[in-house]
mmCIF file of C-alpha atoms and ligand atoms in Angstrom:
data_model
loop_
_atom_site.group_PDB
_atom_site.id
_atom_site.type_symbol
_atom_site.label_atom_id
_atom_site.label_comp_id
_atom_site.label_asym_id
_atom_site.label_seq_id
_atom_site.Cartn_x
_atom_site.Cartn_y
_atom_site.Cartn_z
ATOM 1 C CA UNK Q 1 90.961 101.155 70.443
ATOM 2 C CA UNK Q 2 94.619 100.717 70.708
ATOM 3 C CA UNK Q 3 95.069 104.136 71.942
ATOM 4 C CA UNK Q 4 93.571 103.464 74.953
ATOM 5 C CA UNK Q 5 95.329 100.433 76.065
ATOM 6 C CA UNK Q 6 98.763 101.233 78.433
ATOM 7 C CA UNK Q 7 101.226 99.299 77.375
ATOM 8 C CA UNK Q 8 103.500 97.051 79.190
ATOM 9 C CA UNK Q 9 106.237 99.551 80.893
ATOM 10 C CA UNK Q 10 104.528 102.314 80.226
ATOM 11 C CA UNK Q 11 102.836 104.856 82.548
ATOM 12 C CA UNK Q 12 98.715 105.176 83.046
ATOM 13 C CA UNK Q 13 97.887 108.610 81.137
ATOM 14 C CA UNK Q 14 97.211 110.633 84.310
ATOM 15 C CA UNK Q 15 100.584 110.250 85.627
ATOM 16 C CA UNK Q 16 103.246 112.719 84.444
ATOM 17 C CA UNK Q 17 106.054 111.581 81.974
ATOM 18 C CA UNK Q 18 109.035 110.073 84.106
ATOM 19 C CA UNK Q 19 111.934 108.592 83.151
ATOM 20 C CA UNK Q 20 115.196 107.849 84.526
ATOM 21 C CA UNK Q 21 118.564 107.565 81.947
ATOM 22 C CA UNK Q 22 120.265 104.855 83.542
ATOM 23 C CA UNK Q 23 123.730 105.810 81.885
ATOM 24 C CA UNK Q 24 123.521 108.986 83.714
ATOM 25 C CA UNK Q 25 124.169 109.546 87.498
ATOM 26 C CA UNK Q 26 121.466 109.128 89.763
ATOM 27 C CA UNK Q 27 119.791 109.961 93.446
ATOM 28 C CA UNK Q 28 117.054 109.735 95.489
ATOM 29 C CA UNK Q 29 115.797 112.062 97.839
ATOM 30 C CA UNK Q 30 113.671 110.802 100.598
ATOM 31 C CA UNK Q 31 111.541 112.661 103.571
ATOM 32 C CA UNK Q 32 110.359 110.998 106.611
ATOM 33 C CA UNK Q 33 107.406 111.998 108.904
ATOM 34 C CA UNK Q 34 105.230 114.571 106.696
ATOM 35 C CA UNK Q 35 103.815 115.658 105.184
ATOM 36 C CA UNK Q 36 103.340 118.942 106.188
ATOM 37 C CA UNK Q 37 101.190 121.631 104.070
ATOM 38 C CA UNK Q 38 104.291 124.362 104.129
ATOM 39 C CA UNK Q 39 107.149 122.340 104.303
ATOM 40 C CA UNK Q 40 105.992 119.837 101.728
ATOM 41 C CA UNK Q 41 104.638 122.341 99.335
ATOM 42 C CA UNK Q 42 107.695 124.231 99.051
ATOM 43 C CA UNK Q 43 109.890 120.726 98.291
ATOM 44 C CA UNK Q 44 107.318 120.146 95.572
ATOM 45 C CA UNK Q 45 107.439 123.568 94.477
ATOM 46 C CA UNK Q 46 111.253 123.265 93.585
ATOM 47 C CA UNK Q 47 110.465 119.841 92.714
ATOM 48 C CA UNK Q 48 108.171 121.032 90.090
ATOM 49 C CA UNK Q 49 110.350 123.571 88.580
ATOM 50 C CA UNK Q 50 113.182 121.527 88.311
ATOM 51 C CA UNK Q 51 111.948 118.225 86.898
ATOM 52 C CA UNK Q 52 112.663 116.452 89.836
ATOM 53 C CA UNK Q 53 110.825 113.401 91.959
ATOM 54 C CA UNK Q 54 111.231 112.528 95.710
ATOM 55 C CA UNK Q 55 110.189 109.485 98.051
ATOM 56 C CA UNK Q 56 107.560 111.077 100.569
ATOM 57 C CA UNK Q 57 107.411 108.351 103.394
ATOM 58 C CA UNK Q 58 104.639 109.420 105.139
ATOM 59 C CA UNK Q 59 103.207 108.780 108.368
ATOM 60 C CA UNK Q 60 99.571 107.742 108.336
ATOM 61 C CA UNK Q 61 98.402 109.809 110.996
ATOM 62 C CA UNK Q 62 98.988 112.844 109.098
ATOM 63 C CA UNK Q 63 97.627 111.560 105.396
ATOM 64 C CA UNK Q 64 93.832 112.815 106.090
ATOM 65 C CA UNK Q 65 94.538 116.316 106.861
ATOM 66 C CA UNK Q 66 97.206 116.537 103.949
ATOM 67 C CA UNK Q 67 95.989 115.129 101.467
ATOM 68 C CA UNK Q 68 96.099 117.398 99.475
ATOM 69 C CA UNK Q 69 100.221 117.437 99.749
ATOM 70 C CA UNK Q 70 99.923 113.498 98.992
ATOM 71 C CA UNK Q 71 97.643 114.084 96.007
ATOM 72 C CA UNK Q 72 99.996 116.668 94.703
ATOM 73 C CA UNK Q 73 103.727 114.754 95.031
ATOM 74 C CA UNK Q 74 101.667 111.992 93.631
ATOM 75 C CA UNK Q 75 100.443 113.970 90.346
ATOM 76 C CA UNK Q 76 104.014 115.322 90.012
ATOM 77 C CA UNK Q 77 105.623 111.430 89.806
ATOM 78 C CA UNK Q 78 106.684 111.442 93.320
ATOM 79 C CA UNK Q 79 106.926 107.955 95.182
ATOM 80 C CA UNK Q 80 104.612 107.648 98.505
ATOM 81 C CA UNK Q 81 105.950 105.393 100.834
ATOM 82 C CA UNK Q 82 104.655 104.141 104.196
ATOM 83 C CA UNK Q 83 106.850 105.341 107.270
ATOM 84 C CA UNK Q 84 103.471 103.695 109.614
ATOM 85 C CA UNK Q 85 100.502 105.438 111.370
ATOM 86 C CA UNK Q 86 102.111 106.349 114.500
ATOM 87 C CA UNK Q 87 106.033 106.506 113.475
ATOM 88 C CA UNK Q 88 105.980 102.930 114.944
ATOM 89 C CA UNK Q 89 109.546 101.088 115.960
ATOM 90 C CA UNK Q 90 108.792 97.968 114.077
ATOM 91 C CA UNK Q 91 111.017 95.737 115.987
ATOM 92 C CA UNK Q 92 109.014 96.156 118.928
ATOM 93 C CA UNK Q 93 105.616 95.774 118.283
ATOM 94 C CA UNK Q 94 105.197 92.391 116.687
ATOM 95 C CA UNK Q 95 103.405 91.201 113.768
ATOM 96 C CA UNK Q 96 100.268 92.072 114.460
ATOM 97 C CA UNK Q 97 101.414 95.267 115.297
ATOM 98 C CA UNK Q 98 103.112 95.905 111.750
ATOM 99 C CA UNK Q 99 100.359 94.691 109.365
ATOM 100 C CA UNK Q 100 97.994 96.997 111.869
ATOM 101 C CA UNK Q 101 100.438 100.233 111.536
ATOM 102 C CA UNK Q 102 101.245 99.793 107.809
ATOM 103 C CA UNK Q 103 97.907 98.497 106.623
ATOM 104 C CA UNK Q 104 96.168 101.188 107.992
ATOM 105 C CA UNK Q 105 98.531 103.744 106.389
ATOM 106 C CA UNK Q 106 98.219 101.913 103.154
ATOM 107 C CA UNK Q 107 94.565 102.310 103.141
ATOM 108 C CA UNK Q 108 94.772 105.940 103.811
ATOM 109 C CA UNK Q 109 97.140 106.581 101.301
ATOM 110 C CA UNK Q 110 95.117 104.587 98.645
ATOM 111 C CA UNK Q 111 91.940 106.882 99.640
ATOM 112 C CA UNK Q 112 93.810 109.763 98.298
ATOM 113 C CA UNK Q 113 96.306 108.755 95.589
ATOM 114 C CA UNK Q 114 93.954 104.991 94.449
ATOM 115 C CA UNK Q 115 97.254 103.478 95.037
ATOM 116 C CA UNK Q 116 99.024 101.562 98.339
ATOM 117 C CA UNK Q 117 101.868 102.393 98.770
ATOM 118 C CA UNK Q 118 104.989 99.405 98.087
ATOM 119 C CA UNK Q 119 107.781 101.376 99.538
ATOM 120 C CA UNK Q 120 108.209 101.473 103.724
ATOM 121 C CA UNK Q 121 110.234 103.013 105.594
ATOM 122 C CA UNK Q 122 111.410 101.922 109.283
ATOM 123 C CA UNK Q 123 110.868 104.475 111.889
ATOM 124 C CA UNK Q 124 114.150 104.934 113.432
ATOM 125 C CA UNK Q 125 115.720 103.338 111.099
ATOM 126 C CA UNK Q 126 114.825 100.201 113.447
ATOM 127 C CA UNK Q 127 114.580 96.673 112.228
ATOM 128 C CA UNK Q 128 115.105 93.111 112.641
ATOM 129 C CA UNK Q 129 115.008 90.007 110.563
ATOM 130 C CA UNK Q 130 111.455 89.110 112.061
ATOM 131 C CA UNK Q 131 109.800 92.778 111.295
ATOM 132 C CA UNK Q 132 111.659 92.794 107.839
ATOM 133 C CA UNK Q 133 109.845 89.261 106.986
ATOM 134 C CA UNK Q 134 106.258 90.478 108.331
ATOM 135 C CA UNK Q 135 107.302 93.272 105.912
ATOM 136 C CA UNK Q 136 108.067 91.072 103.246
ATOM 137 C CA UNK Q 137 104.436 89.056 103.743
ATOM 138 C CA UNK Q 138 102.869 92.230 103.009
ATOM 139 C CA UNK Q 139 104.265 92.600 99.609
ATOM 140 C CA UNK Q 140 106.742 95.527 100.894
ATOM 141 C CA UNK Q 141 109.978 96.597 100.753
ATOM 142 C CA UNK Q 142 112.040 98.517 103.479
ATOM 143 C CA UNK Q 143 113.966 101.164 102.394
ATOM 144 C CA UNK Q 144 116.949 102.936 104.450
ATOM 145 C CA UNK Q 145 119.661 105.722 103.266
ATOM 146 C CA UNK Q 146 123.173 106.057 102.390
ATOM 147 C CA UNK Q 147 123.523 109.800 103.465
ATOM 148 C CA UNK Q 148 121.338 110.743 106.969
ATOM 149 C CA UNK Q 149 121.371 114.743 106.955
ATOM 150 C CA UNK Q 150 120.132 114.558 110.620
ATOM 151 C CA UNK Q 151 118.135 117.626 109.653
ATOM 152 C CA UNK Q 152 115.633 116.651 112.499
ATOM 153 C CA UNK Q 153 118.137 117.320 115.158
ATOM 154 C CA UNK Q 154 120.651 119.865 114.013
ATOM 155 C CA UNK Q 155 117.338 122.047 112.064
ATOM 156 C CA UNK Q 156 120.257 123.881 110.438
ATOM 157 C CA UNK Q 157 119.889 124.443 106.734
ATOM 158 C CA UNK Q 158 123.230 124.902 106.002
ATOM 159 C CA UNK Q 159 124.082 122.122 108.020
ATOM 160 C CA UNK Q 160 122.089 119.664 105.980
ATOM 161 C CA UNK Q 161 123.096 121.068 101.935
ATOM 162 C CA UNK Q 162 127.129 120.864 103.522
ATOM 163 C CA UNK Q 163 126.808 117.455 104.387
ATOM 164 C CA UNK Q 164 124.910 116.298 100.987
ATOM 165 C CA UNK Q 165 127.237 118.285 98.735
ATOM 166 C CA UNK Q 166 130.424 117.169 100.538
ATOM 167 C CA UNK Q 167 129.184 112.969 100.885
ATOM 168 C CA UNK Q 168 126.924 112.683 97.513
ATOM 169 C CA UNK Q 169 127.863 109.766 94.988
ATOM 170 C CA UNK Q 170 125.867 108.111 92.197
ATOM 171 C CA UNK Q 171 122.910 105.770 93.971
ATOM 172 C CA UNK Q 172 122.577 107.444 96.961
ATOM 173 C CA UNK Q 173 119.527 107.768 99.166
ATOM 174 C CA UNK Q 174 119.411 111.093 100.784
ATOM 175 C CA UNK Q 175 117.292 110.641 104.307
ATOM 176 C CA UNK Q 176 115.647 114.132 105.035
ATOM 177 C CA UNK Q 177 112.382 115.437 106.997
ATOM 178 C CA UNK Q 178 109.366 117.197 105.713
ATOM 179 C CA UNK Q 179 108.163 118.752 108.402
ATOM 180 C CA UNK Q 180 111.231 121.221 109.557
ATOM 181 C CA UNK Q 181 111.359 124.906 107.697
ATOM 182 C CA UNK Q 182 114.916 124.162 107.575
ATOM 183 C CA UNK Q 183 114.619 121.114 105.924
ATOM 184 C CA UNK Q 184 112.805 123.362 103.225
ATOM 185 C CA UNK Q 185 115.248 125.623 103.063
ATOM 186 C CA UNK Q 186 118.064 122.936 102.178
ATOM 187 C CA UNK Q 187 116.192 121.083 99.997
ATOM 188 C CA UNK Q 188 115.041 123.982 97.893
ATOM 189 C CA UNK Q 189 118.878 125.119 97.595
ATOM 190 C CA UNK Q 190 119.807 121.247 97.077
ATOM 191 C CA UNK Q 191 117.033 120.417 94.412
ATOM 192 C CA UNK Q 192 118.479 122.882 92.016
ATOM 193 C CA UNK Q 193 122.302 122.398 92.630
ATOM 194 C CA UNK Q 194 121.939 118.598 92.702
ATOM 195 C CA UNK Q 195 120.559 119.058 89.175
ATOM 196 C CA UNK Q 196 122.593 121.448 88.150
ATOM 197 C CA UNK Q 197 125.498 119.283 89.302
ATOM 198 C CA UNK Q 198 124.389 116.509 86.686
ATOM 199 C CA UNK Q 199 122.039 114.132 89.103
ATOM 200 C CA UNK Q 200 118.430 112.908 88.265
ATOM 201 C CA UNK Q 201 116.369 113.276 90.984
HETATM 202 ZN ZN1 ZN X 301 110.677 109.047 111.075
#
């Protein structure tokens, strides 16, 4: 009997072993606006192989047709966060407007994975105090970055891994994008290095 009871901290037997050793250096990698079947699978890929997790905020639009991508980064420990249906602004669109874009995404998400997702991201990186608290009501948290590659608008691999290498400290949040080849390419040469380099991913 006991052995089928979870206990208190730890995780539900389908999920993969995770654990973070807090006296040990530490970052997060996030993507925005995936997934993407190719560019997703090959983060996970080097995710896989290197024991590493990411923060997939995805946009709800694209959750049916890859689910299969969510379903995966989900099995492998990854976070799945909420970056809205239609890659929103949420400090222009009211109330309404939020629950509608990020309850609808949450839904999706919990078709696939059985859990909604806790973790949003603004589009843009736009917010105000107003959005935040309609956030907030919804028993979310907003989540922005400490080092922006601005793969999206550079799409140069080398680009992206020289300005993670040359910024990245303990507690960072990486912002990336999962739906650029080039993103793929620096994060598959980042994944390993950061590891190598001593950070839990
Ligand atoms: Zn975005």
């Amino acid at each position: 009997f006991a052995a089928a009871v979870v206990k208190k901290g730890e995780e539900p037997p389908e999920m993969e072993e995770r654990s973070v050793d807090p006296s040990r250096p530490m970052i997060a990698l996030t993507f925005d606006d995936g997934p993407s079947a190719s560019v997703t699978g090959r983060i996970l890929d080097s995710l896989e192989q290197n024991g590493g997790r990411a923060t997939f905020f995805v946009v709800g639009s694209r959750v049916q047709a890859n689910a299969a991508s969510i379903l995966r980064a989900y099995q492998l420990g990854c976070e799945i966060g909420n970056h809205t249906y239609g890659h929103k602004y949420i400090s222009k669109i009211g109330a309404d407007g939020i629950r509608s874009e990020l309850g609808t995404t949450n839904q999706l998400v919990a078709s696939v994975t059985g859990v909604s997702p806790v973790l949003m991201r603004p589009p843009g990186g736009f917010y105000d105090q107003a959005s935040l608290g309609t956030v907030g009501e919804l028993g979310m948290s907003a989540i922005m970055w400490s080092i922006d590659t601005r793969d999206w608008q550079h799409r140069n691999a080398q680009k992206t891994i020289d300005t993670v290498l040359s910024q990245v400290k303990d507690g960072d949040i990486i912002l990336m994008h999962d739906i650029y080849g080039t993103s793929a390419d620096a994060a598959v040469y980042l994944i390993p290095e950061l590891t190598r380099r001593g950070y839990q991913l």
